[in-house]
Tab-separated table of C-alpha atoms and ligand atoms in Angstrom:
chain	number	residue	atom	x	y	z
L	1	MET	CA	-35.133	-40.781	46.312
L	2	ALA	CA	-35.062	-44.433	45.303
L	3	GLU	CA	-37.457	-46.268	43.071
L	4	ILE	CA	-36.507	-49.904	42.616
L	5	GLN	CA	-37.493	-51.915	39.580
L	6	LEU	CA	-37.187	-55.653	39.346
L	7	ARG	CA	-37.600	-56.706	35.734
L	8	ASN	CA	-38.228	-60.428	35.367
L	9	VAL	CA	-35.537	-61.131	37.920
L	10	GLY	CA	-34.616	-64.749	38.455
L	11	LYS	CA	-32.067	-66.749	40.435
L	12	ARG	CA	-30.963	-70.275	39.618
L	13	TRP	CA	-28.348	-72.518	41.133
L	14	GLY	CA	-27.816	-75.267	38.555
L	15	SER	CA	-31.296	-76.565	37.834
L	16	PHE	CA	-32.748	-75.304	41.158
L	17	VAL	CA	-34.840	-72.166	40.808
L	18	GLY	CA	-34.633	-69.980	43.920
L	19	VAL	CA	-36.568	-67.003	42.506
L	20	HIS	CA	-38.616	-67.074	39.321
L	21	ASN	CA	-39.537	-64.126	37.135
L	22	PHE	CA	-39.913	-61.481	39.869
L	23	ASP	CA	-41.374	-58.426	38.163
L	24	LEU	CA	-42.295	-55.396	40.237
L	25	THR	CA	-41.707	-51.672	40.612
L	26	ILE	CA	-41.253	-50.483	44.194
L	27	ALA	CA	-42.124	-46.830	44.532
L	28	ASP	CA	-39.887	-44.249	46.183
L	29	ARG	CA	-40.539	-44.318	49.963
L	30	GLU	CA	-42.762	-47.365	49.697
L	31	PHE	CA	-42.738	-49.920	52.509
L	32	LEU	CA	-42.816	-53.261	50.713
L	33	VAL	CA	-42.993	-56.532	52.609
L	34	LEU	CA	-41.921	-59.876	51.163
L	35	LEU	CA	-43.946	-62.570	52.875
L	36	GLY	CA	-43.832	-66.324	52.542
L	37	PRO	CA	-42.833	-69.585	54.184
L	38	SER	CA	-39.276	-70.705	54.804
L	39	GLY	CA	-37.339	-71.291	51.592
L	40	CYS	CA	-39.675	-69.328	49.283
L	41	GLY	CA	-36.907	-66.987	48.108
L	42	LYS	CA	-37.302	-63.901	50.303
L	43	THR	CA	-33.677	-63.581	51.415
L	44	THR	CA	-32.439	-64.415	47.932
L	45	THR	CA	-34.537	-61.589	46.446
L	46	MET	CA	-33.151	-59.161	49.046
L	47	ARG	CA	-29.582	-60.267	48.481
L	48	MET	CA	-29.958	-59.689	44.741
L	49	ILE	CA	-31.203	-56.146	45.388
L	50	ALA	CA	-28.312	-55.547	47.780
L	51	GLY	CA	-25.835	-56.921	45.243
L	52	LEU	CA	-24.726	-59.792	47.474
L	53	GLU	CA	-26.085	-62.349	45.039
L	54	ASP	CA	-25.745	-62.327	41.249
L	55	VAL	CA	-28.925	-62.151	39.202
L	56	THR	CA	-29.292	-65.113	36.826
L	57	GLU	CA	-32.005	-63.482	34.722
L	58	GLY	CA	-33.506	-60.033	34.358
L	59	GLU	CA	-32.506	-56.584	35.543
L	60	ILE	CA	-32.575	-54.576	38.736
L	61	LEU	CA	-32.856	-50.810	38.389
L	62	VAL	CA	-32.537	-48.112	41.006
L	63	ASP	CA	-33.979	-44.777	39.893
L	64	GLY	CA	-33.968	-45.997	36.314
L	65	LYS	CA	-30.330	-47.138	36.277
L	66	VAL	CA	-29.426	-50.797	35.906
L	67	VAL	CA	-27.388	-51.842	38.940
L	68	ASN	CA	-26.830	-55.524	38.090
L	69	ASP	CA	-23.072	-54.996	37.909
L	70	LEU	CA	-22.702	-52.527	40.790
L	71	GLU	CA	-20.863	-53.647	43.908
L	72	PRO	CA	-22.946	-53.723	47.119
L	73	LYS	CA	-21.023	-50.745	48.508
L	74	ASP	CA	-21.982	-48.643	45.486
L	75	ARG	CA	-25.728	-49.252	45.828
L	76	ASP	CA	-26.517	-46.977	48.808
L	77	VAL	CA	-28.517	-49.780	50.353
L	78	ALA	CA	-28.388	-50.691	54.047
L	79	MET	CA	-29.259	-54.263	54.887
L	80	VAL	CA	-30.213	-55.695	58.255
L	81	PHE	CA	-29.493	-59.384	58.041
L	82	GLN	CA	-31.410	-62.334	59.370
L	83	SER	CA	-28.219	-63.197	61.266
L	84	TYR	CA	-27.030	-59.841	62.427
L	85	ALA	CA	-23.291	-60.148	61.749
L	86	LEU	CA	-21.908	-57.790	64.404
L	87	TYR	CA	-18.178	-57.287	64.919
L	88	PRO	CA	-17.439	-59.273	68.102
L	89	ASN	CA	-14.392	-57.256	69.149
L	90	MET	CA	-16.107	-53.867	68.876
L	91	ASN	CA	-18.519	-52.542	71.478
L	92	VAL	CA	-22.049	-51.462	70.572
L	93	TYR	CA	-21.022	-47.861	69.994
L	94	GLU	CA	-18.246	-48.826	67.589
L	95	ASN	CA	-20.474	-51.355	65.826
L	96	ILE	CA	-23.077	-48.696	65.152
L	97	ARG	CA	-20.440	-46.171	64.152
L	98	PHE	CA	-18.635	-48.550	61.806
L	99	PRO	CA	-20.588	-47.732	58.588
L	100	LEU	CA	-19.872	-44.027	59.101
L	101	LYS	CA	-16.142	-44.675	59.337
L	102	VAL	CA	-16.065	-46.953	56.319
L	103	ARG	CA	-17.922	-44.405	54.223
L	104	GLY	CA	-15.640	-41.572	55.274
L	105	ILE	CA	-18.445	-39.510	56.805
L	106	ASP	CA	-17.253	-36.355	58.602
L	107	ALA	CA	-16.038	-37.638	62.007
L	108	SER	CA	-17.417	-34.646	63.890
L	109	THR	CA	-20.951	-35.851	63.124
L	110	HIS	CA	-20.420	-39.467	64.275
L	111	ASP	CA	-21.197	-39.125	67.960
L	112	ASP	CA	-24.464	-37.335	67.332
L	113	LYS	CA	-25.586	-39.831	64.681
L	114	VAL	CA	-24.647	-42.878	66.750
L	115	ARG	CA	-26.457	-41.575	69.816
L	116	ARG	CA	-29.558	-40.694	67.842
L	117	ALA	CA	-29.692	-44.127	66.209
L	118	SER	CA	-29.039	-45.994	69.439
L	119	ALA	CA	-31.709	-43.986	71.240
L	120	MET	CA	-34.233	-44.914	68.542
L	121	VAL	CA	-33.783	-48.597	69.372
L	122	GLU	CA	-33.333	-48.010	73.120
L	123	LEU	CA	-29.716	-49.070	73.387
L	124	ASP	CA	-28.368	-45.965	75.136
L	125	ASP	CA	-27.368	-47.916	78.222
L	126	PHE	CA	-25.497	-50.636	76.354
L	127	LEU	CA	-23.100	-48.647	74.197
L	128	HIS	CA	-19.997	-49.916	76.005
L	129	ARG	CA	-20.886	-53.606	75.804
L	130	LYS	CA	-19.481	-56.146	73.364
L	131	PRO	CA	-21.962	-58.226	71.295
L	132	ALA	CA	-21.159	-61.319	73.376
L	133	GLU	CA	-22.482	-59.484	76.432
L	134	LEU	CA	-25.879	-58.773	74.833
L	135	SER	CA	-29.092	-60.758	74.515
L	136	GLY	CA	-30.276	-61.819	71.063
L	137	GLY	CA	-32.838	-59.041	70.974
L	138	GLN	CA	-30.262	-56.423	71.934
L	139	ARG	CA	-27.919	-57.633	69.197
L	140	GLN	CA	-30.721	-57.375	66.729
L	141	ARG	CA	-31.311	-53.770	67.736
L	142	VAL	CA	-27.612	-52.992	67.276
L	143	ALA	CA	-27.943	-54.292	63.726
L	144	LEU	CA	-30.971	-52.038	63.217
L	145	ALA	CA	-29.167	-48.999	64.603
L	146	ARG	CA	-26.208	-49.712	62.346
L	147	ALA	CA	-28.520	-49.543	59.327
L	148	ILE	CA	-30.320	-46.424	60.581
L	149	VAL	CA	-27.081	-44.522	61.177
L	150	ARG	CA	-26.162	-44.757	57.515
L	151	GLU	CA	-29.193	-42.813	56.333
L	152	PRO	CA	-29.314	-44.866	53.135
L	153	ASN	CA	-31.661	-44.523	50.173
L	154	VAL	CA	-32.963	-48.029	50.663
L	155	PHE	CA	-33.453	-50.180	53.749
L	156	LEU	CA	-33.415	-53.918	53.269
L	157	MET	CA	-34.513	-55.709	56.402
L	158	ASP	CA	-34.457	-59.469	56.626
L	159	GLU	CA	-36.569	-60.636	59.577
L	160	PRO	CA	-35.095	-57.928	61.826
L	161	LEU	CA	-37.448	-58.782	64.695
L	162	SER	CA	-37.112	-62.556	64.693
L	163	ASN	CA	-35.133	-62.712	67.940
L	164	LEU	CA	-37.155	-60.241	69.966
L	165	ASP	CA	-39.670	-61.319	72.576
L	166	ALA	CA	-43.355	-60.759	71.809
L	167	LYS	CA	-43.660	-57.387	73.543
L	168	LEU	CA	-40.447	-55.920	72.184
L	169	ARG	CA	-41.419	-57.176	68.758
L	170	VAL	CA	-44.587	-55.127	68.761
L	171	SER	CA	-42.897	-51.964	69.982
L	172	THR	CA	-39.915	-52.338	67.628
L	173	ARG	CA	-42.334	-53.002	64.781
L	174	ALA	CA	-43.993	-49.675	65.492
L	175	GLN	CA	-40.570	-48.006	65.695
L	176	ILE	CA	-39.563	-49.393	62.320
L	177	LYS	CA	-42.743	-48.169	60.680
L	178	ASN	CA	-42.333	-44.738	62.209
L	179	LEU	CA	-38.649	-44.660	61.296
L	180	SER	CA	-39.222	-45.564	57.684
L	181	HIS	CA	-41.838	-42.830	57.471
L	182	GLU	CA	-39.659	-40.268	59.235
L	183	LEU	CA	-36.515	-41.056	57.290
L	184	ALA	CA	-38.567	-41.251	54.066
L	185	VAL	CA	-36.616	-44.245	52.871
L	186	THR	CA	-37.755	-46.965	50.486
L	187	THR	CA	-37.938	-50.097	52.612
L	188	ILE	CA	-38.072	-53.740	51.645
L	189	TYR	CA	-38.821	-55.914	54.612
L	190	VAL	CA	-38.782	-59.696	54.758
L	191	THR	CA	-40.868	-61.724	57.151
L	192	HIS	CA	-42.727	-65.003	57.378
L	193	ASP	CA	-45.015	-63.448	60.003
L	194	GLN	CA	-48.237	-62.352	58.335
L	195	ILE	CA	-49.191	-60.011	61.178
L	196	GLU	CA	-45.924	-58.140	60.766
L	197	ALA	CA	-46.617	-57.935	57.039
L	198	MET	CA	-50.168	-56.671	57.512
L	199	THR	CA	-49.207	-54.034	60.077
L	200	LEU	CA	-46.109	-52.651	58.354
L	201	ALA	CA	-46.671	-52.807	54.630
L	202	ASP	CA	-47.901	-50.359	52.049
L	203	ARG	CA	-47.898	-53.416	49.788
L	204	VAL	CA	-47.284	-57.075	50.491
L	205	VAL	CA	-45.721	-59.560	48.078
L	206	VAL	CA	-46.721	-63.123	48.918
L	207	MET	CA	-44.227	-65.702	47.630
L	208	LYS	CA	-44.247	-69.470	47.377
L	209	GLN	CA	-41.396	-71.606	46.094
L	210	GLY	CA	-39.717	-68.680	44.365
L	211	VAL	CA	-42.884	-67.524	42.615
L	212	VAL	CA	-44.865	-64.363	43.439
L	213	GLN	CA	-48.457	-65.339	44.256
L	214	GLN	CA	-49.988	-61.915	44.812
L	215	VAL	CA	-48.989	-58.269	45.209
L	216	GLY	CA	-51.355	-55.897	46.936
L	217	SER	CA	-52.164	-53.708	49.896
L	218	PRO	CA	-52.741	-55.596	53.163
L	219	THR	CA	-56.490	-55.047	52.717
L	220	GLU	CA	-56.502	-56.369	49.157
L	221	ILE	CA	-54.538	-59.456	50.146
L	222	TYR	CA	-56.788	-60.072	53.152
L	223	ASP	CA	-60.109	-59.376	51.437
L	224	ARG	CA	-59.397	-60.840	48.016
L	225	PRO	CA	-56.691	-63.493	48.185
L	226	ALA	CA	-55.665	-64.555	44.674
L	227	ASN	CA	-55.553	-68.238	45.533
L	228	THR	CA	-55.904	-70.756	48.345
L	229	PHE	CA	-52.209	-70.462	49.243
L	230	VAL	CA	-52.543	-66.741	49.985
L	231	ALA	CA	-55.894	-67.337	51.704
L	232	SER	CA	-54.359	-69.928	53.998
L	233	PHE	CA	-51.272	-67.812	54.732
L	234	ILE	CA	-52.939	-64.540	55.722
L	235	GLY	CA	-55.056	-63.991	58.799
L	236	SER	CA	-55.063	-65.402	62.290
L	237	PRO	CA	-56.593	-67.909	62.107
L	238	ALA	CA	-56.069	-68.414	58.380
L	239	MET	CA	-59.120	-68.494	56.125
L	240	ASN	CA	-61.295	-71.589	56.545
L	241	LEU	CA	-61.056	-73.658	53.359
L	242	MET	CA	-63.306	-76.600	52.512
L	243	ASP	CA	-63.232	-78.900	49.506
L	244	GLY	CA	-66.623	-79.811	48.131
L	245	LYS	CA	-68.910	-79.789	45.113
L	246	VAL	CA	-71.339	-77.296	43.711
L	247	LEU	CA	-74.606	-78.912	42.647
L	248	ASP	CA	-77.616	-76.881	41.486
L	249	GLY	CA	-76.167	-73.653	42.896
L	250	VAL	CA	-75.397	-75.100	46.311
L	251	PHE	CA	-71.906	-75.814	47.654
L	252	ARG	CA	-71.989	-79.151	49.456
L	253	ALA	CA	-69.538	-80.945	51.711
L	254	GLU	CA	-70.038	-83.081	54.793
L	255	HIS	CA	-72.145	-80.980	57.262
L	256	VAL	CA	-72.142	-78.057	54.786
L	257	GLU	CA	-74.739	-76.570	52.430
L	258	ILE	CA	-74.124	-73.025	51.214
L	259	PRO	CA	-75.894	-71.428	48.247
L	260	VAL	CA	-73.255	-69.999	45.883
L	261	ASP	CA	-73.149	-68.179	42.603
L	262	ALA	CA	-71.114	-70.698	40.621
L	263	LEU	CA	-71.366	-73.404	37.996
L	264	ASP	CA	-71.632	-77.044	39.032
L	265	GLY	CA	-68.394	-78.912	39.739
L	266	PRO	CA	-65.710	-79.481	42.361
L	267	MET	CA	-64.688	-76.335	44.244
L	268	THR	CA	-62.923	-74.997	47.333
L	269	LEU	CA	-64.960	-72.632	49.456
L	270	GLY	CA	-63.426	-70.261	51.970
L	271	PHE	CA	-64.599	-67.838	54.640
L	272	ARG	CA	-62.985	-66.041	57.545
L	273	ALA	CA	-63.630	-66.995	61.159
L	274	GLU	CA	-64.912	-63.513	61.998
L	275	ASP	CA	-67.333	-63.367	59.046
L	276	ALA	CA	-69.495	-66.347	60.044
L	277	SER	CA	-71.670	-66.350	63.154
L	278	LEU	CA	-73.629	-68.739	65.315
L	279	ALA	CA	-77.017	-69.470	63.765
L	280	GLU	CA	-80.244	-69.067	65.694
L	281	GLY	CA	-81.866	-72.051	63.986
L	282	LYS	CA	-80.301	-74.263	61.331
L	283	GLY	CA	-77.430	-72.516	59.547
L	284	GLN	CA	-75.316	-73.543	56.553
L	285	ILE	CA	-72.849	-75.582	58.609
L	286	THR	CA	-74.000	-77.891	61.367
L	287	ALA	CA	-71.499	-80.146	63.120
L	288	PRO	CA	-70.318	-81.258	66.562
L	289	ILE	CA	-67.845	-78.967	68.332
L	290	TYR	CA	-64.283	-80.218	67.898
L	291	THR	CA	-62.682	-77.741	70.280
L	292	LEU	CA	-63.236	-74.397	71.988
L	293	GLU	CA	-60.474	-71.843	72.508
L	294	LEU	CA	-60.926	-68.957	74.924
L	295	LEU	CA	-59.037	-66.004	73.476
L	296	GLY	CA	-60.140	-63.428	76.018
L	297	ASP	CA	-61.816	-61.048	73.600
L	298	ALA	CA	-63.629	-63.892	71.814
L	299	THR	CA	-64.230	-67.617	71.886
L	300	MET	CA	-63.013	-69.591	68.883
L	301	ILE	CA	-65.196	-72.573	67.994
L	302	SER	CA	-63.777	-75.279	65.731
L	303	VAL	CA	-65.707	-77.980	63.934
L	304	ARG	CA	-64.495	-80.660	61.568
L	305	VAL	CA	-66.161	-80.565	58.153
L	306	GLY	CA	-65.188	-82.160	54.864
L	307	GLY	CA	-61.832	-83.252	56.256
L	308	ALA	CA	-60.889	-79.728	57.375
L	309	LEU	CA	-60.972	-77.895	60.663
L	310	VAL	CA	-63.195	-74.837	60.415
L	311	SER	CA	-63.054	-72.012	62.971
L	312	VAL	CA	-65.722	-69.480	63.806
L	313	LYS	CA	-65.267	-66.570	66.150
L	314	ALA	CA	-68.043	-66.300	68.724
L	315	ASP	CA	-68.816	-63.988	71.597
L	316	LYS	CA	-66.320	-64.144	74.467
L	317	ALA	CA	-69.080	-65.409	76.758
L	318	PHE	CA	-69.887	-68.398	74.538
L	319	ARG	CA	-69.429	-71.739	76.307
L	320	ALA	CA	-70.311	-75.300	75.268
L	321	GLU	CA	-69.013	-78.835	75.636
L	322	ILE	CA	-66.848	-80.579	73.070
L	323	GLY	CA	-69.082	-82.822	70.976
L	324	GLU	CA	-72.191	-80.641	71.322
L	325	PRO	CA	-73.720	-79.737	67.940
L	326	VAL	CA	-73.468	-76.135	66.727
L	327	SER	CA	-74.804	-74.425	63.644
L	328	PHE	CA	-73.232	-71.496	61.817
L	329	SER	CA	-74.650	-68.902	59.561
L	330	VAL	CA	-72.374	-68.523	56.526
L	331	PRO	CA	-74.022	-66.050	54.131
L	332	THR	CA	-73.229	-66.447	50.449
L	333	GLU	CA	-71.757	-62.956	50.173
L	334	ILE	CA	-68.962	-63.598	52.690
L	335	CYS	CA	-67.736	-66.724	50.879
L	336	HIS	CA	-64.680	-66.903	48.651
L	337	LEU	CA	-64.613	-69.489	45.860
L	338	PHE	CA	-61.501	-71.126	44.442
L	339	GLU	CA	-60.922	-73.620	41.619
L	340	ALA	CA	-60.584	-77.084	43.118
L	341	GLU	CA	-57.502	-78.059	41.143
L	342	SER	CA	-55.450	-74.866	40.735
L	343	GLY	CA	-56.684	-73.089	43.854
L	344	ALA	CA	-57.127	-69.870	41.835
L	345	ARG	CA	-59.763	-67.403	42.966
L	346	ILE	CA	-63.042	-67.494	41.051
L	347	GLY	CA	-64.863	-64.270	40.305
L	348	GLY	CA	-64.280	-60.846	41.875
E	18	LIG	N1	-26.302	-70.745	47.643
E	18	LIG	C1	-27.363	-71.518	47.402
E	18	LIG	N2	-27.286	-72.601	46.634
E	18	LIG	C2	-28.378	-73.381	46.366
E	18	LIG	N3	-29.606	-73.115	46.850
E	18	LIG	C3	-29.751	-72.051	47.650
E	18	LIG	C4	-28.647	-71.206	47.977
E	18	LIG	N4	-29.103	-70.225	48.785
E	18	LIG	C5	-30.420	-70.465	48.970
E	18	LIG	N5	-30.810	-71.569	48.284
E	18	LIG	C6	-32.158	-72.128	48.226
E	18	LIG	O1	-33.038	-71.164	47.669
E	18	LIG	C7	-34.304	-71.208	48.279
E	18	LIG	C8	-34.679	-69.827	48.797
E	18	LIG	O2	-33.811	-69.494	49.871
E	18	LIG	P1	-34.006	-68.160	50.716
E	18	LIG	O3	-32.875	-68.066	51.654
E	18	LIG	O4	-34.197	-67.039	49.763
E	18	LIG	O5	-35.357	-68.479	51.488
E	18	LIG	P2	-36.176	-67.569	52.513
E	18	LIG	O6	-37.505	-67.299	51.869
E	18	LIG	O7	-35.373	-66.406	52.924
E	18	LIG	O8	-36.420	-68.584	53.727
E	18	LIG	P3	-36.302	-68.351	55.337
E	18	LIG	O9	-37.633	-67.814	55.757
E	18	LIG	O10	-36.087	-69.751	55.836
E	18	LIG	O11	-35.159	-67.438	55.602
E	18	LIG	C9	-34.202	-72.253	49.395
E	18	LIG	O12	-34.804	-73.446	48.944
E	18	LIG	C10	-32.719	-72.419	49.600
E	18	LIG	O13	-32.395	-73.734	50.012
E	19	LIG	MG1	-34.466	-65.880	54.722
């Protein structure tokens, strides 16, 4: 069992703040995903939990015990790095086996454990190869197997799928989710890919410039983003966001008029591409088509309004010319409102 508590954890290098005031309890067996753009502090947070980076402020607790001063090897945490750090002179088998040797695990169990772990990531046929003789994706799976074989209390995975091709990524993603469930291990997983976050996580932590923006289940984050940053980071495409003004209960921007339940003043309005639809007559947004994208299962229509590109998902059979006018129905109840200046969500 492993519950991890981060109590106001911070990391500074000189005056540069890498992670600010990270405060969260990660439940035993939870699958937590840290999500955010490059440089937002994901790896740094992981490295502090692993003990590879000193904490500048705050405390990290595992099962109620402060571990700030524990060496990485004493934390029972297995980390899969962004760069996978394999031993070049050992073959795949020996690389996977290495943690068992170091930890003095009964040698008679090694072969079984190594073969089970390598089978999980489909490396059975590559056990005799050296890392230099593997593709990037294969190396990444060796790193995964090496973490699995340890049967740790905590998995820390830093973009473990970043070098896999699209298809292998999806299947390995499913394997990881299944694995974490089967092994019943608390998992903290770093990615900048929001789809990976949505599909894997029990809870997602969205970070920006070292600061946590929102913590919630994938549904909460998707349905009720705390601010425009989260709204624009989650979803494919991201939420449509338009700057405008509310006047007499109507949100107005160029080509846009949507009744809203808000006080007068500047505001950012958002809605998701799949929530709006083509209007029969005149809808709330009317503008010339900027581009059409055929996605196979749908057609994505984009228009330019109020300085932003707005996308609406239409039927896969929809066709029109660029420049033709279209009108969308954007009902009040599907809209999200954000403060113009801070970007914070308004209302429920
Ligand atoms: N040793 C260091 N000294 C100074 N600054 C550092 C150091 N290590 C990381 N940083 C800075 O801290 C910030 C967070 O880095 P971190 O590696 O945690 O980002 P990340 O979210 O993992 O990004 P990526 O998605 O690119 O891996 C970055 O701006 C980085 O430049
Ligand atoms: Mg990183």
